[in-house]
Coordinates of C-alpha atoms and ligand atoms in Angstrom, one line a residue:
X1 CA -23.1 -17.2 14.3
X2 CA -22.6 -13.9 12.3
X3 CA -22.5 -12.1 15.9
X4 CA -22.6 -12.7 19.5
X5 CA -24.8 -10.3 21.6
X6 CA -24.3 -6.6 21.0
X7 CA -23.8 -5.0 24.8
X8 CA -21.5 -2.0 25.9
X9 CA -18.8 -4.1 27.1
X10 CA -19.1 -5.9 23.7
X11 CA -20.4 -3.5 20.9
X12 CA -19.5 -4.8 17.9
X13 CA -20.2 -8.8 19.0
X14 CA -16.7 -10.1 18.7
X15 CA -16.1 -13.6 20.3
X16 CA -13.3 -12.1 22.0
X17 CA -14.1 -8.3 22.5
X18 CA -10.1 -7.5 23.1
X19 CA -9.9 -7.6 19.6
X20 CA -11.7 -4.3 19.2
X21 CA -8.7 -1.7 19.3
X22 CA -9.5 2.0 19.4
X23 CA -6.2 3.0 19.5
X24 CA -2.5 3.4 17.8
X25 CA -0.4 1.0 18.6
X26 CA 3.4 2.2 19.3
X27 CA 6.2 -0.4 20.8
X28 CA 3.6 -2.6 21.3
X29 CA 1.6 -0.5 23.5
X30 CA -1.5 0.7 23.0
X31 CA -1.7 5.1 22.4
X32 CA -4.4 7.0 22.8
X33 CA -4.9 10.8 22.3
X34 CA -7.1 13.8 22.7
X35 CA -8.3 14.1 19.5
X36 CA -10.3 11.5 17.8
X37 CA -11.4 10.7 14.0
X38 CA -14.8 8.6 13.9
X39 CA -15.4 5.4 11.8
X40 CA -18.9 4.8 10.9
X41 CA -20.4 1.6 9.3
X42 CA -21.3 1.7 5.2
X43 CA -24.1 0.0 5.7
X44 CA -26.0 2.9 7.9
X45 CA -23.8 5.3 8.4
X46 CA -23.7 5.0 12.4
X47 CA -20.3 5.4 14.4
X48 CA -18.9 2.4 15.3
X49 CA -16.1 3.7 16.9
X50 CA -13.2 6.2 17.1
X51 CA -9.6 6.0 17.0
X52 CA -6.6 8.9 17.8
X53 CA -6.3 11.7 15.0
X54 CA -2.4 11.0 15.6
X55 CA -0.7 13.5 14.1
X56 CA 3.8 14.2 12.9
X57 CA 4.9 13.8 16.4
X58 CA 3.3 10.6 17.2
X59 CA 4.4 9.3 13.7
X60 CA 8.2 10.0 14.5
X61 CA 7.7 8.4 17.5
X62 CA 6.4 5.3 15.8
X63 CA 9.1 5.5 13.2
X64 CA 12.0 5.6 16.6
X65 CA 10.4 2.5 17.8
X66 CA 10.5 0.4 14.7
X67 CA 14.4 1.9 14.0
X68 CA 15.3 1.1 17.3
X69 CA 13.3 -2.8 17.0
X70 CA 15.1 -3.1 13.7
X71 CA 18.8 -3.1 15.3
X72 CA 17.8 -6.5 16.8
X73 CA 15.2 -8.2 14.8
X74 CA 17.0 -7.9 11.4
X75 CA 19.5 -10.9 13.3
X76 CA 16.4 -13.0 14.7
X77 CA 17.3 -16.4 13.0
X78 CA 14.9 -17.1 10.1
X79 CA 13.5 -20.4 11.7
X80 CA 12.2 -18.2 14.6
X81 CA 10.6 -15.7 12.0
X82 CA 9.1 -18.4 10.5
X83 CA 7.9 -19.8 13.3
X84 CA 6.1 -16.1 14.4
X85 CA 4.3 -16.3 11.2
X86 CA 2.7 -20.0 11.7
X87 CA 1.3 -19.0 14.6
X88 CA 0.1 -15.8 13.1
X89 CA -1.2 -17.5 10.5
X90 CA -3.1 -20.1 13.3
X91 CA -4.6 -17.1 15.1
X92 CA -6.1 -15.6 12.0
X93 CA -7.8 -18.7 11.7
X94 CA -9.1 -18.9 14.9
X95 CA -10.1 -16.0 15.3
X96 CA -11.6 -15.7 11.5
X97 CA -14.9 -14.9 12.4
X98 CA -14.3 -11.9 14.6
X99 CA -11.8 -10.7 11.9
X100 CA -14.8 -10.8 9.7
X101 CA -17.0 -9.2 11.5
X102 CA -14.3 -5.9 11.8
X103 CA -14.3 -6.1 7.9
X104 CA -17.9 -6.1 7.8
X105 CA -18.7 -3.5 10.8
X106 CA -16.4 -1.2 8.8
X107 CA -16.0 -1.6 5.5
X108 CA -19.2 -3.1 4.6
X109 CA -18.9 -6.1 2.2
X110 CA -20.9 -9.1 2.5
X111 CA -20.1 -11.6 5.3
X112 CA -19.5 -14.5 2.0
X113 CA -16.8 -11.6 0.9
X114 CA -15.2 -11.3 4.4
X115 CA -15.0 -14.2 5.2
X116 CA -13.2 -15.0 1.7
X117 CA -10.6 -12.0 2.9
X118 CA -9.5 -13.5 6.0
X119 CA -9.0 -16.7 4.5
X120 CA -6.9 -15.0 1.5
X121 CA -5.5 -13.1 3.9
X122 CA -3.5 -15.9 6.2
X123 CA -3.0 -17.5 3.2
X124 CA 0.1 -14.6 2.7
X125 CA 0.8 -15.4 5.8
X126 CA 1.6 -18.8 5.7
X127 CA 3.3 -18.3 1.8
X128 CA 5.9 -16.0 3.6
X129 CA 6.3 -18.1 6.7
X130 CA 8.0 -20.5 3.5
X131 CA 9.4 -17.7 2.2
X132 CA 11.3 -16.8 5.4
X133 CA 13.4 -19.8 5.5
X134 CA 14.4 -19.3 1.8
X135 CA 16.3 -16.1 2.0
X136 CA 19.3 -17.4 0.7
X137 CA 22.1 -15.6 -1.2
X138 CA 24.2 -16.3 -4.1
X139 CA 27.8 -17.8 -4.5
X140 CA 29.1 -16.3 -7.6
X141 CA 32.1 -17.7 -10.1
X142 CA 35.6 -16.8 -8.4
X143 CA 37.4 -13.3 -10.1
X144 CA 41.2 -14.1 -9.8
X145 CA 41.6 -14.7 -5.9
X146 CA 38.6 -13.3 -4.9
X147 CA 35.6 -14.9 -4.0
X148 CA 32.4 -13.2 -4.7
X149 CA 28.8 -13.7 -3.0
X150 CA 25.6 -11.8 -3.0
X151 CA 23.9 -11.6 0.2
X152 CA 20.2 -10.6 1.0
X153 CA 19.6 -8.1 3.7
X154 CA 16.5 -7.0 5.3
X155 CA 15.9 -3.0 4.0
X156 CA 15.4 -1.7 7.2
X157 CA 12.1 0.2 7.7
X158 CA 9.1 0.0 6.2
X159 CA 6.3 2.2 5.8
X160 CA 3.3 0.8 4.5
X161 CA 0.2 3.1 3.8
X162 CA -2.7 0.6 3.4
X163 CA -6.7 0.9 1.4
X164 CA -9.6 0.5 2.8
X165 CA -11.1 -1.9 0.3
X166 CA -9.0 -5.2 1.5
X167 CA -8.9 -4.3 5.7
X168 CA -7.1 -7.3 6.6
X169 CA -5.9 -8.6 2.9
X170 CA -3.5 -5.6 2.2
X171 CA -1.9 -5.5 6.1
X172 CA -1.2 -9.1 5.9
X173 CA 0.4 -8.9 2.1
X174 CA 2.7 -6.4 3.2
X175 CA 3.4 -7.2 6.9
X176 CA 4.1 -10.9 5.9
X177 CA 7.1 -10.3 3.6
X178 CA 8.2 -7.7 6.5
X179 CA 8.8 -10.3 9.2
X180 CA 9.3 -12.9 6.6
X181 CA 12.7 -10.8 5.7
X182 CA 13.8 -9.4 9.4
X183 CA 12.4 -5.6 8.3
X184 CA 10.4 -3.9 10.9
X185 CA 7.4 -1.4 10.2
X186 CA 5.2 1.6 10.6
X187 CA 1.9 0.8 9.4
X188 CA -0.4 3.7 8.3
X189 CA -3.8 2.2 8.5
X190 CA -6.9 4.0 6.7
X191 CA -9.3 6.0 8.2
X192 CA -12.5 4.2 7.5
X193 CA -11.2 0.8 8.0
X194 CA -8.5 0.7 11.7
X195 CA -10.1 -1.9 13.4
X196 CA -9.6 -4.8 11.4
X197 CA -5.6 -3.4 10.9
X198 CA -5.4 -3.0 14.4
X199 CA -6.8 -6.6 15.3
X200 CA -4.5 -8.1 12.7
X201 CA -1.4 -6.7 15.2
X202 CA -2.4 -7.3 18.4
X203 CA -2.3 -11.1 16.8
X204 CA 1.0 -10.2 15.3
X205 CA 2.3 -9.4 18.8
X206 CA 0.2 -12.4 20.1
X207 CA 2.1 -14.6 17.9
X208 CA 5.2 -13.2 20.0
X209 CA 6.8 -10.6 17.3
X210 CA 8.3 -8.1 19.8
X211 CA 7.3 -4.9 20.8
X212 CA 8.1 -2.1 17.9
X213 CA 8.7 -4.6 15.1
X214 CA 5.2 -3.8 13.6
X215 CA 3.8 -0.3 15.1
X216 CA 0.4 1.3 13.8
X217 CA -0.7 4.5 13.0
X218 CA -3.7 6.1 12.7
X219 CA -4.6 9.2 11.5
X220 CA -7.8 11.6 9.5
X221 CA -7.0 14.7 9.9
X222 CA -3.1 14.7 9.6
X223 CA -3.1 12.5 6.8
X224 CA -1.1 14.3 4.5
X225 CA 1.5 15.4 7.3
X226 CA 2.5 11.8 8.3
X227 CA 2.3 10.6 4.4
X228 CA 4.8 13.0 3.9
X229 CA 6.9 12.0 7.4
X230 CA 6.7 8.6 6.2
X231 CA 7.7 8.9 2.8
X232 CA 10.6 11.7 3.5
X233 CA 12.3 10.2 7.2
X234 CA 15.7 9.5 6.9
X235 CA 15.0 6.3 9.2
X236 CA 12.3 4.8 6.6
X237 CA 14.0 2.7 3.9
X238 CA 11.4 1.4 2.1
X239 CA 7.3 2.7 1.0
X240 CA 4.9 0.4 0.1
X241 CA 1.4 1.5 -0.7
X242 CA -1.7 0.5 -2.3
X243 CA -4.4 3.0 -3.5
X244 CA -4.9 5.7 -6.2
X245 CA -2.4 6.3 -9.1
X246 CA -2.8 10.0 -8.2
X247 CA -1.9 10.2 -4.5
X248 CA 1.2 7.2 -5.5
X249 CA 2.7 9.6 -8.1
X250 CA 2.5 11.9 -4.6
X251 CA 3.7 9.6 -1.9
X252 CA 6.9 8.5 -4.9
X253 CA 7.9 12.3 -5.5
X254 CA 8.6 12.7 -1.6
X255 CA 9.8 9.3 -1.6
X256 CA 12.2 10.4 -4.1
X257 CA 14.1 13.2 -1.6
X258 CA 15.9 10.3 0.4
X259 CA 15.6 7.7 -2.6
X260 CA 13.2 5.1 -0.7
X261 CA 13.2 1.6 -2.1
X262 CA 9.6 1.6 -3.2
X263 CA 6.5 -0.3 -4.5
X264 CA 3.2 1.2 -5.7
X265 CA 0.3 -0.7 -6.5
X266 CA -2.3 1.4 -8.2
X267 CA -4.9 2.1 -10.1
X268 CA -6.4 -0.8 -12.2
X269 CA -9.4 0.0 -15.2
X270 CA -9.0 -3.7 -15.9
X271 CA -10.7 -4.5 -19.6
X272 CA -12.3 -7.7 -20.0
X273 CA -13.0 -9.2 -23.2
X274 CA -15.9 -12.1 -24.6
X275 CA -14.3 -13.4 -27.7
X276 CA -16.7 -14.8 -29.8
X277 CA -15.2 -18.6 -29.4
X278 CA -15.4 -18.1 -25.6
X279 CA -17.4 -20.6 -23.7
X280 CA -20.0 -18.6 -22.4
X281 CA -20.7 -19.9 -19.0
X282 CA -17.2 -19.4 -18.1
X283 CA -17.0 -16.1 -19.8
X284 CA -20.0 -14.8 -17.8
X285 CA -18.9 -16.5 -14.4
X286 CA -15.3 -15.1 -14.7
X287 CA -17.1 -11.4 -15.7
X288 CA -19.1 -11.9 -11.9
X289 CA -16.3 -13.0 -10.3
X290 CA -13.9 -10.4 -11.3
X291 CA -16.1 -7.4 -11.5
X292 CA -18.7 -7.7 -8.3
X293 CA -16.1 -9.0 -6.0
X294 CA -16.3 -7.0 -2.9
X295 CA -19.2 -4.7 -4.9
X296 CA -16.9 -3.5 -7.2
X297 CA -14.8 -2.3 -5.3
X298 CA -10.9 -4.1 -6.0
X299 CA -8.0 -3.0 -8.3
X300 CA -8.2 -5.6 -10.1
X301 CA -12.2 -5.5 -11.1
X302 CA -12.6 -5.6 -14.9
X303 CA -14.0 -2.3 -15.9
X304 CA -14.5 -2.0 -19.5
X305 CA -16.2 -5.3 -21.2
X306 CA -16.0 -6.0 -24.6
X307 CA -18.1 -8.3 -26.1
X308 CA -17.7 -9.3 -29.3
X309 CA -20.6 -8.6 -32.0
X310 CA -21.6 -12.2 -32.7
X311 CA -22.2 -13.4 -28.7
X312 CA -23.1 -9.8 -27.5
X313 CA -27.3 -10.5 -26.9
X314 CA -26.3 -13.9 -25.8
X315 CA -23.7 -12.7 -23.5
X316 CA -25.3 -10.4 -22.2
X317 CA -28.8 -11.7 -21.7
X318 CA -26.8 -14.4 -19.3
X319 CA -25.2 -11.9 -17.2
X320 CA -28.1 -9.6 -16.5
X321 CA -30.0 -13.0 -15.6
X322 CA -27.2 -13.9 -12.8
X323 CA -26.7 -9.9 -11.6
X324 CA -30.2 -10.1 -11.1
X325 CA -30.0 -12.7 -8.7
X326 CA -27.6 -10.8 -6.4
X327 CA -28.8 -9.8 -3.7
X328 CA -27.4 -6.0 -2.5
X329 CA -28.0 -5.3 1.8
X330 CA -26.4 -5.0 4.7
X331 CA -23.5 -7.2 5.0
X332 CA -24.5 -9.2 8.1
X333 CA -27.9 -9.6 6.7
X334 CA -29.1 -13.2 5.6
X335 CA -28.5 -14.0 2.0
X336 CA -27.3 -10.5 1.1
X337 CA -24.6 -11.0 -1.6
X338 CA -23.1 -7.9 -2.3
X339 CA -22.8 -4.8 0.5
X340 CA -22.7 -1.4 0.4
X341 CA -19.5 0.7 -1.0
X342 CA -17.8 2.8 1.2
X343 CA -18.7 6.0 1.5
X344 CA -21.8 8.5 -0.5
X345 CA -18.8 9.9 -2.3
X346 CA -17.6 6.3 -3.7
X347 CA -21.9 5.7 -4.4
X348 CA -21.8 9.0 -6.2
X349 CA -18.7 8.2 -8.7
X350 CA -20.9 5.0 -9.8
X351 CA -23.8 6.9 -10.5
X352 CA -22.4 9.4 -12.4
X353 CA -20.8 7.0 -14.6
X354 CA -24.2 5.5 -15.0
X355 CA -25.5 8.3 -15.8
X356 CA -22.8 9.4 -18.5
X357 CA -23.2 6.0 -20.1
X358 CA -26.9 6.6 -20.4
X359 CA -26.4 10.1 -21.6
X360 CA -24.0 8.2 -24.3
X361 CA -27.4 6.1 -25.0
X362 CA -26.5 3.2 -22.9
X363 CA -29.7 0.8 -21.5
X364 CA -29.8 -0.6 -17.8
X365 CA -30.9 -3.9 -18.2
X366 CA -30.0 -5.3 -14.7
X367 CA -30.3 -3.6 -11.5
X368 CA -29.8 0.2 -11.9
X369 CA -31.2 1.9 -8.9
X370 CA -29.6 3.2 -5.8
X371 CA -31.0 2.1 -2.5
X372 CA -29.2 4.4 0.1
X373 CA -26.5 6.8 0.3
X374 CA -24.1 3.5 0.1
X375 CA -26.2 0.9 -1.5
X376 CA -26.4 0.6 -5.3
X377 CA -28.2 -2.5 -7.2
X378 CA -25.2 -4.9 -9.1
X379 CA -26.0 -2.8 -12.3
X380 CA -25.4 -4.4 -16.1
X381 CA -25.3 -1.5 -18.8
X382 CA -25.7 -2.6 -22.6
X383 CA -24.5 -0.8 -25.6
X384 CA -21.9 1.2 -24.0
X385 CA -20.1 3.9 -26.3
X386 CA -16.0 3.3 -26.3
X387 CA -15.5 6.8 -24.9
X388 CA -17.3 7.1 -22.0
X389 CA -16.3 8.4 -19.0
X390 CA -16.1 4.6 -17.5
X391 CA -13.8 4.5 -19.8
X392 CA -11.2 6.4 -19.1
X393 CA -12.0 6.4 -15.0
X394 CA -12.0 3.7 -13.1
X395 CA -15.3 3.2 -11.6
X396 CA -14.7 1.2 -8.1
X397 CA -18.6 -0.1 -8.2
X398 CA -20.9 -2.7 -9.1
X399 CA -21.4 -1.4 -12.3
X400 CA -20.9 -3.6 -15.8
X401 CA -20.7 -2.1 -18.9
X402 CA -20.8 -4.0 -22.1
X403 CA -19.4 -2.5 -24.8
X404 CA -19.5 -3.7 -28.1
X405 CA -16.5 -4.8 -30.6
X406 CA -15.8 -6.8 -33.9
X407 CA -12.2 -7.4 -34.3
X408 CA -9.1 -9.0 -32.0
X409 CA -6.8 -5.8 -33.2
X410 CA -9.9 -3.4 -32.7
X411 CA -9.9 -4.7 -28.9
X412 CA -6.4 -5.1 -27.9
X413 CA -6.2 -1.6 -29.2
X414 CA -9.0 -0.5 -27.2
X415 CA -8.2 -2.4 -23.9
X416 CA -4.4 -1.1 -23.8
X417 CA -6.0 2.5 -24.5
X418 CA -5.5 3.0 -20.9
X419 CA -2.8 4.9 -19.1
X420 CA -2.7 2.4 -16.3
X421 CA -2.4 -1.4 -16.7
X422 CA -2.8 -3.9 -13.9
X423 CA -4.8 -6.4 -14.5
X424 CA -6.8 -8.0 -18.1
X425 CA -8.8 -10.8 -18.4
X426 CA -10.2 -12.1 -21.8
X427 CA -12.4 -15.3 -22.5
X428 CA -11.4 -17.5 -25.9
X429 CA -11.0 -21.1 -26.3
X430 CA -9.0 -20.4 -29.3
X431 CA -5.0 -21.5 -28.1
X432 CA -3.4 -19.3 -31.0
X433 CA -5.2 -16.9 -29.8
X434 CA -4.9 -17.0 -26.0
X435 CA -1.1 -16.4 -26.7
X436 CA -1.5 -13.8 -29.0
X437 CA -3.7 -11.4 -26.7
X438 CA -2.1 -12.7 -23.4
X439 CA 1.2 -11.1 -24.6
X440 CA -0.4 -8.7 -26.5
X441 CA -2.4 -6.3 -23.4
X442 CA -0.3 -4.1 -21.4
X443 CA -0.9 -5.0 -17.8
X444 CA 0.9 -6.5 -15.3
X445 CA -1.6 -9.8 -14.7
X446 CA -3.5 -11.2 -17.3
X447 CA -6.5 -13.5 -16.6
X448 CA -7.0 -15.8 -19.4
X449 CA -10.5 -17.9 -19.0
X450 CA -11.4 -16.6 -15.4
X451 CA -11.8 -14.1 -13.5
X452 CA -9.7 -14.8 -10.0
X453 CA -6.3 -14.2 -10.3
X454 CA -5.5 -13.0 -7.0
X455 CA -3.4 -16.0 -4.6
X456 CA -0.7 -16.0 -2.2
X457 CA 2.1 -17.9 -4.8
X458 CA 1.3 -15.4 -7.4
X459 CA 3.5 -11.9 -7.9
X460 CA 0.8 -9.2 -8.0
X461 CA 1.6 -6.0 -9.8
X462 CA 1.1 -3.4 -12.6
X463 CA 2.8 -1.4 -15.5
X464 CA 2.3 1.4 -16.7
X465 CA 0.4 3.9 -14.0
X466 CA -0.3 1.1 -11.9
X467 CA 2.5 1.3 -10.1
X468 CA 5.4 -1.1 -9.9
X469 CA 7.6 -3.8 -7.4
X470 CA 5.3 -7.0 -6.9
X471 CA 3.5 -8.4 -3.6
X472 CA 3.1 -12.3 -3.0
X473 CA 4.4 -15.1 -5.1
X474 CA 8.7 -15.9 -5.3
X475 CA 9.4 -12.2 -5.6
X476 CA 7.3 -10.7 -2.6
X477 CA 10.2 -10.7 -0.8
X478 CA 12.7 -9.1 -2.6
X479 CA 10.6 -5.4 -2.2
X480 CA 11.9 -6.3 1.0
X481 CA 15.5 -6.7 0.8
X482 CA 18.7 -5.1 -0.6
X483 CA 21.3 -7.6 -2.3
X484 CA 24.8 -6.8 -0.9
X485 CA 27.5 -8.2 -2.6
X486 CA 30.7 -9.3 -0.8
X487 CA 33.7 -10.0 -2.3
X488 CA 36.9 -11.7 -0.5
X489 CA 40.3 -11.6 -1.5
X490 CA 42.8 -13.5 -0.1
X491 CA 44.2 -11.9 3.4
X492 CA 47.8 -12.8 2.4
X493 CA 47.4 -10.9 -1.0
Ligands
SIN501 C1 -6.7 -4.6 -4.6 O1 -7.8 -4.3 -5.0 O2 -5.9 -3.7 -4.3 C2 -6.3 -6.0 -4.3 C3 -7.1 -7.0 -5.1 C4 -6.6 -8.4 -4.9 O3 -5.7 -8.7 -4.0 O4 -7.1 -9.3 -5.6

């Protein structure tokens, strides 16, 4: 059932109403305060909800508690982490649908898209619940007498500043490795999307982690003020964030004053490219499945298309015929494929690239219209000019512009015109020349016959202005840790 009665003891129709949190959550306990942000739902723009507008105080206090939680759990045995995380990763799946239904309440996507997120989500989980028990060091050659070894230690204290586009996704990527390693943290949850964060914690303390090991902070109006407490505290070791490439560069020049271990995963402008040999039912289900997922609204959504002279009328004949299937709602609605985006703002962006493309003498031939404030038809834009403002910007919508191109080098030139680089995808069944372009774009994940690159045993990460350090996969730990190397003479000389 997509939700259980709505009443006032139960407003949002959770199975188990505890999980709705509309507070901070600080040494394990639950703060509240004064002042209070609102959190409305996409889909209609009601309030859903409210949560404290915590402001540098409360964040310093949050920062004590997970400094004073690391002087013990940094030596819980690694078996016992792991064990925390297994049932963390049990209790996501049991309580999956209520997760879901946070996502949906306040972020928007459709209930097929959240319910994929909670299931991508504990599958971090139980990756680093393996990864905890595999923190080994390294025994090095001998020098003379002296023995050398390289051991890993957790960094200390983490802050991690999350998105709203992944509410449960990006906590569990980050808070995984975190316990995984014996780091504690201060979680800086975003304003449109707490609940789901907040839900995620209480099962994190549910699954017995101990009070102050994973705190939460909330915040609207003091935003900037506790980005710049946790990115400048002497007690914080390590940033991690996910969002814009502009307010990264921000968060890593503070960051730099105490010399933070950090990781930044940015902005994205993915290009996707239709080669002429590609197969052309998996070119045009790898273009829906990487640009519509969650409405358009990932880092890793292809945003530029190329489509190669010779297939471009067939390609994109086939992809306006599936868009138009999609079906664009409310995301608790029946059969509603694709939700709302965020906010007006993030509905405005998207039209006004439409409407540049246009200007530039682009034709809609799927979808097109806006249907609320939030609500935009999956859109499919043909003959798209190079140098649009799509272009250069990365749209963050369920929009798919086709732009037109004859030559590999003309592409690859085109596609790594970009001053960010995370993800590329391309579409070939040429081998030569799936090596040749996989090496040959500049991001940091490359998608070579699909569209779904995202999983738990992958790293995930850009170049360029996407950021750097890399979350999930072997080396999601080691944003986590510092190497220490100890050498031992002999104690008789
Ligand atoms: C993101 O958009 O930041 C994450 C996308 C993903 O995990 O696939």
């Amino acid at each position: 059932m997509r939700l259980q009665t709505l009443t006032p003891e139960n407003p949002l129709g959770l199975d188990d109403p505890s999980l709705f949190i509309q507070c901070a959550i600080v040494n394990g306990a639950h703060v509240a305060s004064e002042t209070t942000f609102a959190v409305d739902n996409p889909a209609t723009g009601e309030q859903i909800g409210t949560c404290p507008d915590l402001g540098i105080d409360e964040a310093r206090g949050a920062i004590d508690a997970a400094h004073a939680a690391f002087q013990s759990f940094k030596h819980t045995p690694a078996l016992e982490r792991q064990a925390h995380l297994l049932k963390l990763h049990a209790l996501l799946l049991t309580h999956a649908d209520d997760l879901a239904r946070l996502i949906v309440w306040e972020n928007g996507k459709a209930w097929g898209d959240a319910v994929a997120e909670v299931a991508y989500a504990a599958s971090y989980v139980l990756w680093f619940a393996g990864e905890a028990v595999r923190q080994n060091g390294e025994v090095l050659p001998p020098s003379g007498v002296n023995r050398n070894f390289v051991l890993r230690a957790p960094v200390g204290v983490c802050a991690l500043l999350l998105p709203w586009n992944f509410p449960i996704g990006m906590i569990a990527r980050k808070v995984a490795p975190v316990l995984a390693t014996g780091c504690t943290a201060v979680v800086k949850v975003p304003a449109e999307t707490p609940y789901t964060n907040l839900a995620f914690v209480e099962l994190v303390h549910r699954a017995g982690v101990p009070p102050g090991v994973v705190n939460v902070v909330t915040t609207h109006a003091h935003l900037v003020a506790v980005g710049a407490e946790l990115t400048t505290n002497p007690k914080i070791a390590k940033v991690s964030f996910t969002g814009s490439t502009r307010v990264g560069k921000i968060l890593a020049a503070q960051a730099a004053s105490t010399l933070k271990k950090l990781s930044l995963e940015l902005g994205g402008n993915a290009p996707l490219i239709v080669f002429a040999d590609a197969h052309l039912p998996t070119a045009v289900a790898g273009t829906l499945a990487s640009k519509f997922r969650g409405s358009g609204q990932t880092c890793v959504c292809a945003n530029r298309i190329y489509v190669h002279d010779d297939v471009y009328e067939q390609f994109s004949a086939a992809l306006a015929a599936e868009v138009a299937k999609f079906v664009p709602g409310a995301g608790f609605e029946d059969g509603v494929t694709h939700g709302p985006l965020i906010h007006k703002a993030a509905a405005d962006k998207v039209m006004q690239h439409l409407a540049d493309a246009v200007a530039h003498g682009a034709r809609v031939v799927a979808g097109g219209k806006r249907l609320s404030d939030t609500l935009i038809q999956p859109t499919v834009l043909v003959d798209v000019e190079p140098d649009c403002l799509l272009s250069t910007e990365e749209t963050f919508g369920p929009l798919a512009a086709l732009i037109r191109f004859s030559t590999e080098e003309e592409v690859v030139a085109l596609a790594n015109r970009s001053e960010v680089g995370l993800a590329g995808y391309f579409f070939s069944c040429d081998a030569d020349r799936i090596w040749r372009v996989a090496e040959a774009l500049e991001v940091g994940m490359v998608g070579a016959n699909t569209g779904a690159i995202s999983n738990a045993m992958v790293p995930f990460g850009g170049v360029k202005e996407s950021g750097y350090g890399k979350e999930g996969g072997r080396d999601g730990t080691d944003e986590y840790v510092v190497k220490k190397l100890v050498v031992v003479g002999s104690a008789l000389g």
